[in-house]
Each structure stands twice: as C-alpha cells, then as structure tokens.
Amino acid sequence: MSSEQDHLRDADTEARFEFKKEEKSAFKAEKGDLDEETIRVISEDKDEPEWMLERRLRALKQFHAMPMPTDWPGQPDLSEVDIAEIVPYIRPDIDVRGGVDDWNDLPDEIKDTFDKLGIPEAEKNALSGVGAQYESEIVYQNMQERWQEKGVIFCDMDKAVREYPDLVEEYFMTKAVPPSDNKFAALHGAIWSGGSFVYVPEDVTVEMPMQAYFRMNSEGMGQFEHTLIVAEENSEVHYIEGCSAPKYSEFNLHSGCVEVFVKDGAHVQYSTVQNWSKNTYNLNTKRAIAEKDATMEWVSGSMGSKATMLYPCTILKGPGATDTHITIAFAGEGQNIDTGAKVYHNAPNTKSTIESKSISKDGGRTNYRGLVHVADGAENSSTNVECDALMFDNESTSDTMPYMEIEESKVDVAHEATVGKIGDEDIFYLQSRGLDDDDAKQMIVAGFIEPITEELPIEYAVELNRLIELEMEGSLG
Amino acid sequence: MSTQVHANLTDEQVQQISDELDEPEWLLETRLEALEALSDLEMPEVIRTPGRDWTNLYNLDFEGFVDPLNAAENKDQVGPEEVSILSMADALAKHEELVREYFGSVIDPQENYLTALQTALFSTGTVIHVPEGVAAEDVTIRTEMNSRSLFNYTLVITEESSSITILERQETGDDVKGERYYSGLVEIVAGENSSVQYGSLQNLSEETYHYSLKRGNADTYGTIDWIEGNIGSRLTKSSVETNLDGDGSETRIVGAFFGHEDQHFDIASRVWHNAEHTTADLITRGVLDDVARSVYEGVQNVGAGAWSTNSYQRENTLMLSDESEADASPKLIINNHDTEASHAATVGQVDQQDLFYMTSRGVDNRRAKNMLVEGFFVPVLSEIAVTEFRDDVEALIRDRLTGPVPVTPLPDEGEQGTA
C-alpha cells in the first residue's frame, strides 16, 4: 500500500465519522405537518423560479395522497418514520450560497468536519472535483480548471436551477424518477435541497472521479439531496458519493434522489459508499436511462443506516445499452439493509450484469430484492444475476428475493444465488498459517467483497475495507 | 377481496352435499364455517411487482364457475391390499377418528378463499392410510371430471417406517359448455421414518380453471417427494409445499409444465426447514409456446432452528414463441447460518447452435426442435423413479409437440364415482 493511503489506514475510522458539531444554522424549517406553507418558505429561502415551486407543490400533493409502503414481503419496519417529526430543511450558517471554492473560507466547525472525513485530502490526490453538503446545502464546490475549460459542469443543484434552468427543467424529475414513482420520491420532490448537477459535453472523458460528500450533523433532520447527471454522447464520467452522520437517539431520514441520463455511447459509473449512522432511515430512489450503446455502472457499498430500502434502477432504452450493478450490503446489530437492483431491458441487444454480495451478523438482516424485466422486442438481450450471502451467526437473517419478468424469447436470462456461513475449514487453514481467528475472518470477508473493492479507486477501496473491519471488530473483540 | 354475495352458494346446498355423503356433524360444521368465512378471506397470494400482478385471481368469478350440487366424475382408486385406500365416505364410515384427527391438520380449511370454497363444497375424496412398516407401491387415483365443477380432496397418512407411491391424474371427460373449475387439496402426514412419493399429472381441458394446493408435513427422518406435471387447463394456480418438521427429514419437488395457446400456469414450490439436518431439492422445468404465460415462485425458508440444512432449487424455462412470457421468482429466506443453500433460474430459447448442428445432420427443423424440447425435460424426467408415470408425462409432452390428439378415455370397468 502506498504511503498516500496511510492517513486513511492509520486514522481511527470510528472517530472520523462519530463526532458531532454544535448545531448552527442560518435558516431552519421547523418540523411539523408538512404543508404548502413549509414548501413555499423553503422555495423562497432558495429564491427559486416559479416552475420549481410548482413542481414541489405538485409532489407534495402526491406525497400526501400515497400510502406508506407496508405490504412488501419482509420489508423493513417504517412505522417509526413520521414525517411530522423530521426537520426538513436546515441552511447552514455560511455566507456564500452554492458552495465556496476554498476550504479555508468555511466556518471552522464545518471545515473541521470535512477534514476529519478526509475529503480535502482526497481531493488533492484523486479527484477531478468535489462537492460537499452539510445539512441541507452544498457548502463547498470546486472542480479542476481543465474540466471547466472542456465545458464540464459540476455544481450544486440549487445553483443549477438558477443558472441552467433549461437543462434542469427538462430533466429534473420528469423522465427518470417522476414524484409519483413512490411515496419517498414524492416527498423528495416536495422538499429536496442540495445535491449535485453534473453535465458532461459530447466526447469529453473526465478521467478522474468526481465526488460529492453528504453530511448530516443535526439530530432529527432529513436530508433530501438531488443528483442529476447528464452525460452527452460518447462522454465518460465517474461520480462518487459518500455519506455519513453521527448517531442520535431520534431517527434521521435520508431520502435522496439520483437521476442519470447516459446518452448514445456514453459511460457513467456511479459509486456510493454509504455509512449513515445507525439511527438513519435511508430511503432513496436512483434511476438511470441508458441510450444506444451506452453503459451504466452502479457500484454500491451499504454499511450504515438503521434501515435501507434502495434498488438502483437502469432502464436500457437504446439498443446495445449495457448495465452493471455491483452491490455489497453489510448488516450488523439492529440493521435491516433491503437493497438490490432493477433493470428494464426495453431494446434489443441490451445486456445487464448484477453482482450482489451481502454479509449479515449480530442479528442484522440483509435482503437482495431485485427485478429484471425483459420487454417484448428486446431480442438478443442477456441478463446475469449473481447473489452471494455470508452469514456470521444464527441471530442474523439473509434473504434473496429476485423477480424476473421475461416477455421476449430470444434472450439469455440467468439468476444464481448462494447462502452460506464462513467455512470452518477456511478459518482452520488460515489459523494453521499463524493468523488468529479475527484476522482469519476479516481476511475471508475481504476476499468475499473483493469484486466490489476492485471497482473503486484505491482510496475508497481502503475506506470500504476499513469500515468493514470496524464492523467486524465490534463483535469479534 | 371478492365482495360478491354468494348468489348461488347457500347453507342448504352445503347441508345437502354433506347429507348425501352421510357425514358426521363435525365435518358439516367445518364446511359451514368455511362457507361463512368466504366473504372475509383473501385469494391465495400472487406476486406483485410495480404495476403488475403476475396472476390476477380477483378477475375470475370462481363462484360463477361452480355448480355445487351437480358434481360428476369417474374415479379409479386402486392399490395393494395391505394399504387402506378409501373414498372419503367409506373412510368416514370406517375410520372416522383418523379422518377427524388429520382433516385440515396440514392445510387450514380457511387458509384462503379457494381452500374455504373447496372445504365447503368438496364432494369426492380419497383417504390413504399406510400402517406401520408396510411398504406399498402403485396406488393410482384417476379422476375424470364430468361436471362443470369438481372439488377433490386427498388425505395421506403414513405410519412409522412405512412407504407408499401414489400417482394421481386429473382429466376432463364429458364436454360441458363454457368455463369449468377443478379444485384439489392434498394433505400428507408422513410419520417417522416413512416415505411418500406423490406424483400428480394434470391434463384438464383448456376451458378449465384449476386450483391446487398440495402440502405435506414430514416427521423425523421422513421423506416426501412430489412430482407435479401440468399440461392442461386454461389457468392453473398450483402450489406444492413441504414442511420439514422432523430432524433429518427430506423433500424433493420435481415439476414440469408445458403451456401453449393462451394457457396461464402459476406454479409454486415451497419448503420450510423447521428442524435440523433437513434437505430439500426443488427442480422445475417448463416450456412455453404461443402466447402462454408462466409464473414460477420457489421458496426455501430456513428457520432459526434448522441447523445443518441443505437446500437447493433450480428452475429453467424454455420459450418457443416470441409471444409467450415467463416470470420467475426463486426466493431464499435464511435464518440459520449453518446452511448450505443455493438457487438458480434461467429463461432462454432453443439453443441455435444445437439446432444448427442437428439440421446440418439432416434432421428437419421441426423434428430437431421437438427433440431438443424433449431433451430439455430429461433432467426432470430422470428424477421420476416410477417408469409408468415417466412414460405418461413423456407421452403428454410428445403429444403437445406433435399436435392435438384425442383425450384418452378412461377404461369402462373403472369404479363409478360418488355423487
């Protein structure tokens, strides 16, 4: 391992996430029954155009009209999630809206937060641009000049509404995720705030990943950031999102929305390392539309949260489009990670590959819930789904619930899943080579998730491994 | 939920069915309670995904299909002497205590709307009791439905260390105009170290709606092996299930279906591992032609107490036509980490290279395709130990491939059915 990563390795990872800052805000929407008034106040505070306010109000109506999802087989218990108990919007106390471009311009406690999370350090070493969100708004936003010169846009979503209204009005919750998609998408449409807007012009390849980091600091708040990525023809970009929050006794809610448009021949990789605190409900909607010969890759590591319901979706709309899902879920004590993948093959010669790994221990529950739909006419399409689950103990649960809907005969559809425990023989072998029990188990887990870590830049691979080590230490020690 | 008033179903009708079979009071009570419960019960569960119901049972007017007092059938119930094989009425006359103990013990009569409908209205049934230590083969039950609707009930009880092979066939006889309905419930109580092999081959007419729920409880070291063949019917909703309740118990569920025209098969294989050292093997293969549609659900549920479990599931669907649709959902629910479990499912078409190879050897296209389809079923057929039954399944598959053939009439000497 190179010395550049040592700072990550040596740091006390737990301390890096588990610290709280005193709540300081310039504007805070009070909790209570979510009504039009709240939405108008938020929209006004953001100085939004009329069309956005109208979209918010329409989404609010849909949110109130839709029932809570309760009838999915084996789904996480959401009965605690009462929107009236959530602080929907907190604007941190900063002078510059839309994010400063120098970390030193941030108030000390915010700068310190991101320093501890290692974001400025990572920016220097490995990233083409960084956006950092604190509570409901982006506080830092910067991109290297050479990408700006090529016409790449990477800015906070609120700013995009004002500065690129044509693009945003066209794509924002219209084509990929309409607010009517599900109750939490509707909630998001009403009170979204922050997030990133990425636009990559035709034929531009952004060689280094961009990163956005989302941090919730306040107790009982909800974070609703919106990410919109438009990759024009034959462009390429890798976007990484990281998220964390300190743990509180009250629940927090994260209900983000991600929309990705991958135009002809373009390539987008969307990577997530999710480490929300274990009082957070993580109910996201992520969807990509891939045009002709485009490639969409979702790489997700779900470590945190109390309950996650997240099924990143790709609609393979153009012939020859390709989707890859690589997901890893790790559920420890009290966690219910219900995650998976959705792919719609709507055109001929489309291809999808889903690889899911899950680990459950100390009474945690993981569930792979996935849907592959091959529409009539999507001939010569192929899909391959592989799910592997590892269980540590008898209090834990591991479920696999795939759904396949095949309307086309000229296809190749395969699904495979295995569940097992860590092999005693493997542990014995490693012990006989001088490793102790804990190290042996960690090594087996690291090997189990390697297909995921090798898809991430080294910094994030190290981070992911470190997070998993931390999870394992908790009970093994 | 169906909220229709039971326009044509009354207590009097149920009373009459029960009287004709000279039933004891407790069974009549059970029937009347089931009838009463109908309006509160849900249809059997079907899979729903965003915007789609894989099978929509609520669109069907089951009570409209039913002609409760005019059940007619032709039935054969034959088997070796050492086993007691009785019609429901005879069983109630001779072994009422046994029937009373086990009737409804595996499948709750009020589990769903269709089980309750069946409980209220069933007019024919078979009770098979295998005494301790008896090893018997070749019990055959043939049911030919000659009325608009028929409700058929089967109860199998095997005592300690006994074994039995039961082969059941359902067909439709006399032409009845319009839609028909066949409903069958099978309960198996497999005692310690006993072994049950239950084969079922359904070849009902294609105007017939078909509901079937087969469930067995396996005691310690017990084995329940199912074979489920579905060829006929307009719509089939079938579930074959085993509770592995005893340590060391085992089950195997082998399924085959072949849908054509606008047939709809909703087929499930489900197993619950409730004890230690239990083993399950689920294998289903199906072929779809024309605009036929299949829905498959497989469930392997490993309970927290099911240490040292092995559980496997495979499902493969072959699509012969572009207009057909195959939906599948193989599920693993694992609550014990000392488990080796896997499942695999595939959907595809006839392998073009195989087809090319065969046509290049001079086999014409149609024959080559038919041979490949027959070959596709081989891994399932080879799991069927009873030669005669395997031959029957093979024959039906071949008939389906080569075109319509007249329904084989039942032999005249067959015992006339009750009611």
Short mmCIF file of N, CA, C and O in Angstrom, two decimals, chain B residues 50-136:
data_model
loop_
_atom_site.label_atom_id
_atom_site.label_comp_id
_atom_site.label_asym_id
_atom_site.label_seq_id
_atom_site.Cartn_x
_atom_site.Cartn_y
_atom_site.Cartn_z
N PRO B 50 -44.01 -3.62 -9.29
CA PRO B 50 -44.61 -2.33 -9.61
C PRO B 50 -45.43 -2.37 -10.90
O PRO B 50 -44.91 -2.69 -11.96
N GLY B 51 -46.69 -2.11 -10.79
CA GLY B 51 -47.55 -2.03 -11.97
C GLY B 51 -48.03 -3.35 -12.52
O GLY B 51 -48.70 -3.38 -13.54
N ARG B 52 -47.67 -4.45 -11.88
CA ARG B 52 -48.07 -5.75 -12.47
C ARG B 52 -48.47 -6.74 -11.38
O ARG B 52 -47.82 -6.88 -10.37
N ASP B 53 -49.58 -7.46 -11.65
CA ASP B 53 -49.93 -8.65 -10.88
C ASP B 53 -49.58 -9.83 -11.77
O ASP B 53 -50.03 -9.90 -12.89
N TRP B 54 -48.77 -10.74 -11.26
CA TRP B 54 -48.33 -11.83 -12.12
C TRP B 54 -49.50 -12.75 -12.48
O TRP B 54 -49.54 -13.34 -13.54
N THR B 55 -50.42 -12.90 -11.56
CA THR B 55 -51.65 -13.63 -11.86
C THR B 55 -52.77 -12.84 -11.20
O THR B 55 -52.63 -12.44 -10.05
N ASN B 56 -53.84 -12.61 -11.93
CA ASN B 56 -54.92 -11.88 -11.30
C ASN B 56 -56.11 -12.80 -11.05
O ASN B 56 -56.88 -13.10 -11.94
N LEU B 57 -56.23 -13.25 -9.80
CA LEU B 57 -57.32 -14.18 -9.47
C LEU B 57 -58.62 -13.44 -9.18
O LEU B 57 -59.70 -14.01 -9.28
N TYR B 58 -58.48 -12.15 -8.83
CA TYR B 58 -59.69 -11.40 -8.48
C TYR B 58 -60.57 -11.14 -9.69
O TYR B 58 -61.74 -10.82 -9.55
N ASN B 59 -59.97 -11.26 -10.89
CA ASN B 59 -60.79 -11.07 -12.09
C ASN B 59 -61.69 -12.26 -12.38
O ASN B 59 -62.54 -12.19 -13.25
N LEU B 60 -61.45 -13.35 -11.69
CA LEU B 60 -62.18 -14.57 -12.01
C LEU B 60 -63.35 -14.74 -11.04
O LEU B 60 -63.21 -14.56 -9.85
N ASP B 61 -64.45 -15.14 -11.61
CA ASP B 61 -65.65 -15.32 -10.80
C ASP B 61 -65.76 -16.80 -10.44
O ASP B 61 -66.44 -17.57 -11.11
N PHE B 62 -65.02 -17.19 -9.38
CA PHE B 62 -64.97 -18.61 -9.04
C PHE B 62 -66.35 -19.16 -8.69
O PHE B 62 -66.70 -20.28 -9.04
N GLU B 63 -67.13 -18.35 -7.97
CA GLU B 63 -68.45 -18.84 -7.59
C GLU B 63 -69.35 -19.02 -8.81
O GLU B 63 -70.26 -19.85 -8.80
N GLY B 64 -69.05 -18.24 -9.85
CA GLY B 64 -69.80 -18.39 -11.09
C GLY B 64 -69.47 -19.69 -11.83
O GLY B 64 -70.28 -20.22 -12.57
N PHE B 65 -68.23 -20.20 -11.60
CA PHE B 65 -67.85 -21.46 -12.26
C PHE B 65 -68.52 -22.66 -11.61
O PHE B 65 -68.54 -23.75 -12.16
N VAL B 66 -68.99 -22.45 -10.40
CA VAL B 66 -69.33 -23.59 -9.56
C VAL B 66 -70.78 -24.01 -9.72
O VAL B 66 -71.68 -23.19 -9.77
N ASP B 67 -70.95 -25.32 -9.79
CA ASP B 67 -72.28 -25.90 -9.85
C ASP B 67 -72.33 -26.91 -8.71
O ASP B 67 -72.05 -28.08 -8.90
N PRO B 68 -72.63 -26.44 -7.50
CA PRO B 68 -72.30 -27.22 -6.31
C PRO B 68 -72.99 -28.57 -6.20
O PRO B 68 -72.43 -29.50 -5.63
N LEU B 69 -74.21 -28.69 -6.72
CA LEU B 69 -74.94 -29.93 -6.48
C LEU B 69 -74.84 -30.92 -7.62
O LEU B 69 -75.43 -31.99 -7.60
N ASN B 70 -74.11 -30.55 -8.66
CA ASN B 70 -74.04 -31.45 -9.81
C ASN B 70 -72.62 -31.91 -10.10
O ASN B 70 -72.12 -31.79 -11.20
N ALA B 71 -71.96 -32.39 -9.06
CA ALA B 71 -70.63 -32.91 -9.26
C ALA B 71 -70.73 -34.30 -9.86
O ALA B 71 -71.50 -35.13 -9.40
N ALA B 72 -69.96 -34.54 -10.93
CA ALA B 72 -69.96 -35.87 -11.52
C ALA B 72 -68.55 -36.21 -11.94
O ALA B 72 -67.80 -35.36 -12.42
N GLU B 73 -68.18 -37.43 -11.71
CA GLU B 73 -66.81 -37.83 -12.03
C GLU B 73 -66.76 -39.32 -12.27
O GLU B 73 -67.67 -40.07 -11.98
N ASN B 74 -65.63 -39.72 -12.80
CA ASN B 74 -65.28 -41.10 -12.94
C ASN B 74 -64.02 -41.28 -12.13
O ASN B 74 -63.07 -40.52 -12.31
N LYS B 75 -63.99 -42.22 -11.20
CA LYS B 75 -62.80 -42.30 -10.37
C LYS B 75 -62.29 -43.73 -10.25
O LYS B 75 -63.05 -44.66 -10.10
N ASP B 76 -60.97 -43.85 -10.33
CA ASP B 76 -60.30 -45.11 -10.01
C ASP B 76 -59.51 -44.88 -8.76
O ASP B 76 -58.75 -43.90 -8.67
N GLN B 77 -59.65 -45.74 -7.79
CA GLN B 77 -58.78 -45.68 -6.62
C GLN B 77 -58.30 -47.09 -6.39
O GLN B 77 -59.01 -47.91 -5.81
N VAL B 78 -57.15 -47.42 -6.91
CA VAL B 78 -56.69 -48.80 -6.77
C VAL B 78 -55.29 -48.84 -6.16
O VAL B 78 -54.50 -47.90 -6.29
N GLY B 79 -55.03 -49.96 -5.47
CA GLY B 79 -53.72 -50.11 -4.86
C GLY B 79 -53.62 -51.45 -4.17
O GLY B 79 -54.59 -52.23 -4.16
N PRO B 80 -52.48 -51.73 -3.60
CA PRO B 80 -52.27 -53.03 -2.97
C PRO B 80 -53.14 -53.21 -1.72
O PRO B 80 -53.58 -52.25 -1.11
N GLU B 81 -53.36 -54.48 -1.36
CA GLU B 81 -54.31 -54.81 -0.30
C GLU B 81 -53.91 -54.32 1.09
O GLU B 81 -54.76 -53.95 1.89
N GLU B 82 -52.59 -54.34 1.37
CA GLU B 82 -52.17 -54.03 2.73
C GLU B 82 -52.35 -52.55 3.09
O GLU B 82 -52.18 -52.15 4.23
N VAL B 83 -52.70 -51.75 2.08
CA VAL B 83 -52.91 -50.33 2.31
C VAL B 83 -54.40 -50.04 2.26
O VAL B 83 -55.11 -50.61 1.44
N SER B 84 -54.85 -49.16 3.13
CA SER B 84 -56.27 -48.83 3.11
C SER B 84 -56.48 -47.62 2.20
O SER B 84 -55.96 -46.54 2.45
N ILE B 85 -57.19 -47.84 1.10
CA ILE B 85 -57.48 -46.76 0.14
C ILE B 85 -58.98 -46.63 0.05
O ILE B 85 -59.67 -47.51 -0.47
N LEU B 86 -59.51 -45.59 0.59
CA LEU B 86 -60.95 -45.47 0.72
C LEU B 86 -61.45 -44.15 0.15
O LEU B 86 -60.73 -43.15 0.17
N SER B 87 -62.68 -44.20 -0.35
CA SER B 87 -63.31 -42.94 -0.70
C SER B 87 -63.56 -42.19 0.59
O SER B 87 -63.57 -42.78 1.68
N MET B 88 -63.77 -40.89 0.51
CA MET B 88 -63.98 -40.10 1.71
C MET B 88 -65.14 -40.66 2.54
O MET B 88 -65.03 -40.79 3.77
N ALA B 89 -66.24 -41.05 1.85
CA ALA B 89 -67.42 -41.54 2.58
C ALA B 89 -67.10 -42.84 3.31
O ALA B 89 -67.43 -43.01 4.49
N ASP B 90 -66.38 -43.75 2.63
CA ASP B 90 -66.02 -45.02 3.27
C ASP B 90 -65.07 -44.78 4.43
O ASP B 90 -65.16 -45.43 5.47
N ALA B 91 -64.13 -43.87 4.22
CA ALA B 91 -63.16 -43.58 5.28
C ALA B 91 -63.87 -43.06 6.52
O ALA B 91 -63.54 -43.43 7.65
N LEU B 92 -64.87 -42.20 6.30
CA LEU B 92 -65.61 -41.65 7.44
C LEU B 92 -66.39 -42.76 8.15
O LEU B 92 -66.52 -42.76 9.38
N ALA B 93 -66.89 -43.71 7.38
CA ALA B 93 -67.64 -44.81 7.97
C ALA B 93 -66.72 -45.73 8.77
O ALA B 93 -67.07 -46.19 9.86
N LYS B 94 -65.52 -45.98 8.22
CA LYS B 94 -64.66 -46.99 8.86
C LYS B 94 -63.64 -46.40 9.84
O LYS B 94 -63.31 -47.03 10.85
N HIS B 95 -63.08 -45.24 9.50
CA HIS B 95 -62.02 -44.68 10.37
C HIS B 95 -62.32 -43.23 10.70
O HIS B 95 -61.50 -42.35 10.42
N GLU B 96 -63.48 -42.97 11.24
CA GLU B 96 -63.84 -41.57 11.44
C GLU B 96 -62.83 -40.83 12.31
O GLU B 96 -62.47 -39.69 12.04
N GLU B 97 -62.33 -41.50 13.37
CA GLU B 97 -61.40 -40.83 14.29
C GLU B 97 -60.14 -40.38 13.57
O GLU B 97 -59.62 -39.29 13.79
N LEU B 98 -59.64 -41.26 12.69
CA LEU B 98 -58.42 -40.95 11.93
C LEU B 98 -58.64 -39.72 11.04
O LEU B 98 -57.84 -38.79 11.00
N VAL B 99 -59.76 -39.72 10.33
CA VAL B 99 -60.05 -38.60 9.42
C VAL B 99 -60.22 -37.32 10.24
O VAL B 99 -59.68 -36.27 9.89
N ARG B 100 -60.94 -37.46 11.34
CA ARG B 100 -61.19 -36.27 12.15
C ARG B 100 -59.89 -35.68 12.69
O ARG B 100 -59.71 -34.46 12.76
N GLU B 101 -58.94 -36.59 13.04
CA GLU B 101 -57.68 -36.11 13.60
C GLU B 101 -56.88 -35.33 12.55
O GLU B 101 -56.27 -34.31 12.85
N TYR B 102 -56.87 -35.82 11.32
CA TYR B 102 -55.94 -35.24 10.34
C TYR B 102 -56.58 -34.30 9.32
O TYR B 102 -55.88 -33.53 8.68
N PHE B 103 -57.87 -34.37 9.14
CA PHE B 103 -58.52 -33.48 8.15
C PHE B 103 -58.26 -32.02 8.54
O PHE B 103 -58.55 -31.59 9.66
N GLY B 104 -57.68 -31.29 7.63
CA GLY B 104 -57.41 -29.87 7.91
C GLY B 104 -56.22 -29.64 8.84
O GLY B 104 -55.98 -28.51 9.26
N SER B 105 -55.45 -30.69 9.15
CA SER B 105 -54.33 -30.52 10.07
C SER B 105 -53.09 -29.97 9.36
O SER B 105 -52.21 -29.39 9.97
N VAL B 106 -53.02 -30.15 8.06
CA VAL B 106 -51.87 -29.67 7.30
C VAL B 106 -52.23 -28.38 6.56
O VAL B 106 -51.47 -27.42 6.53
N ILE B 107 -53.40 -28.35 5.97
CA ILE B 107 -53.88 -27.16 5.28
C ILE B 107 -55.10 -26.64 6.05
O ILE B 107 -56.11 -27.34 6.16
N ASP B 108 -54.99 -25.46 6.56
CA ASP B 108 -56.12 -24.83 7.24
C ASP B 108 -57.25 -24.63 6.23
O ASP B 108 -57.05 -23.98 5.20
N PRO B 109 -58.44 -25.18 6.49
CA PRO B 109 -59.54 -25.03 5.52
C PRO B 109 -59.80 -23.57 5.19
O PRO B 109 -60.28 -23.25 4.10
N GLN B 110 -59.50 -22.69 6.13
CA GLN B 110 -59.76 -21.27 5.88
C GLN B 110 -58.47 -20.51 5.59
O GLN B 110 -58.35 -19.32 5.89
N GLU B 111 -57.51 -21.20 5.01
CA GLU B 111 -56.24 -20.53 4.68
C GLU B 111 -56.44 -19.41 3.67
O GLU B 111 -55.85 -18.34 3.76
N ASN B 112 -57.27 -19.65 2.68
CA ASN B 112 -57.58 -18.58 1.73
C ASN B 112 -58.98 -18.85 1.16
O ASN B 112 -59.63 -19.84 1.50
N TYR B 113 -59.41 -17.97 0.30
CA TYR B 113 -60.74 -18.05 -0.28
C TYR B 113 -60.98 -19.38 -0.99
O TYR B 113 -62.04 -20.01 -0.84
N LEU B 114 -59.97 -19.82 -1.76
CA LEU B 114 -60.18 -21.02 -2.57
C LEU B 114 -60.14 -22.31 -1.74
O LEU B 114 -60.84 -23.28 -2.06
N THR B 115 -59.33 -22.34 -0.67
CA THR B 115 -59.35 -23.53 0.20
C THR B 115 -60.69 -23.60 0.94
O THR B 115 -61.24 -24.69 1.15
N ALA B 116 -61.21 -22.46 1.31
CA ALA B 116 -62.50 -22.44 2.01
C ALA B 116 -63.63 -22.86 1.07
O ALA B 116 -64.52 -23.63 1.44
N LEU B 117 -63.57 -22.36 -0.17
CA LEU B 117 -64.58 -22.75 -1.16
C LEU B 117 -64.56 -24.27 -1.35
O LEU B 117 -65.60 -24.93 -1.40
N GLN B 118 -63.35 -24.80 -1.45
CA GLN B 118 -63.20 -26.25 -1.62
C GLN B 118 -63.75 -27.00 -0.40
O GLN B 118 -64.44 -28.01 -0.54
N THR B 119 -63.41 -26.53 0.79
CA THR B 119 -63.84 -27.23 2.01
C THR B 119 -65.37 -27.25 2.10
O THR B 119 -65.97 -28.27 2.46
N ALA B 120 -65.97 -26.12 1.74
CA ALA B 120 -67.43 -26.06 1.82
C ALA B 120 -68.08 -27.02 0.83
O ALA B 120 -69.11 -27.61 1.11
N LEU B 121 -67.48 -27.17 -0.34
CA LEU B 121 -68.19 -27.82 -1.44
C LEU B 121 -67.65 -29.17 -1.88
O LEU B 121 -68.22 -29.80 -2.77
N PHE B 122 -66.55 -29.67 -1.29
CA PHE B 122 -65.96 -30.87 -1.88
C PHE B 122 -66.92 -32.05 -1.77
O PHE B 122 -67.63 -32.23 -0.78
N SER B 123 -66.93 -32.85 -2.84
CA SER B 123 -67.89 -33.95 -2.89
C SER B 123 -67.19 -35.28 -3.10
O SER B 123 -67.81 -36.32 -3.06
N THR B 124 -65.91 -35.24 -3.35
CA THR B 124 -65.22 -36.50 -3.59
C THR B 124 -63.85 -36.43 -2.95
O THR B 124 -63.28 -35.35 -2.79
N GLY B 125 -63.36 -37.58 -2.56
CA GLY B 125 -62.06 -37.58 -1.92
C GLY B 125 -61.52 -38.97 -1.73
O GLY B 125 -62.21 -39.97 -1.93
N THR B 126 -60.25 -39.02 -1.37
CA THR B 126 -59.57 -40.29 -1.16
C THR B 126 -58.79 -40.19 0.14
O THR B 126 -58.13 -39.17 0.38
N VAL B 127 -58.89 -41.22 0.95
CA VAL B 127 -58.09 -41.26 2.17
C VAL B 127 -57.22 -42.51 2.08
O VAL B 127 -57.71 -43.62 1.86
N ILE B 128 -55.91 -42.29 2.22
CA ILE B 128 -54.97 -43.40 2.12
C ILE B 128 -54.25 -43.53 3.45
O ILE B 128 -53.67 -42.56 3.94
N HIS B 129 -54.32 -44.69 4.03
CA HIS B 129 -53.66 -44.92 5.31
C HIS B 129 -52.70 -46.10 5.17
O HIS B 129 -53.11 -47.19 4.80
N VAL B 130 -51.43 -45.84 5.45
CA VAL B 130 -50.43 -46.92 5.32
C VAL B 130 -49.99 -47.30 6.73
O VAL B 130 -49.39 -46.49 7.43
N PRO B 131 -50.28 -48.53 7.15
CA PRO B 131 -49.93 -48.94 8.51
C PRO B 131 -48.42 -49.05 8.71
O PRO B 131 -47.66 -49.12 7.74
N GLU B 132 -48.02 -49.09 9.97
CA GLU B 132 -46.61 -49.14 10.34
C GLU B 132 -45.88 -50.27 9.61
O GLU B 132 -46.38 -51.39 9.52
N GLY B 133 -44.74 -49.94 9.05
CA GLY B 133 -43.87 -50.95 8.47
C GLY B 133 -44.26 -51.46 7.10
O GLY B 133 -43.53 -52.24 6.50
N VAL B 134 -45.39 -51.01 6.58
CA VAL B 134 -45.84 -51.52 5.27
C VAL B 134 -45.16 -50.73 4.16
O VAL B 134 -45.12 -49.50 4.19
N ALA B 135 -44.62 -51.46 3.20
CA ALA B 135 -44.04 -50.81 2.03
C ALA B 135 -44.93 -51.10 0.84
O ALA B 135 -45.09 -52.26 0.46
N ALA B 136 -45.55 -50.08 0.28
CA ALA B 136 -46.52 -50.31 -0.80
C ALA B 136 -46.18 -49.44 -1.99
O ALA B 136 -45.61 -48.36 -1.87
#
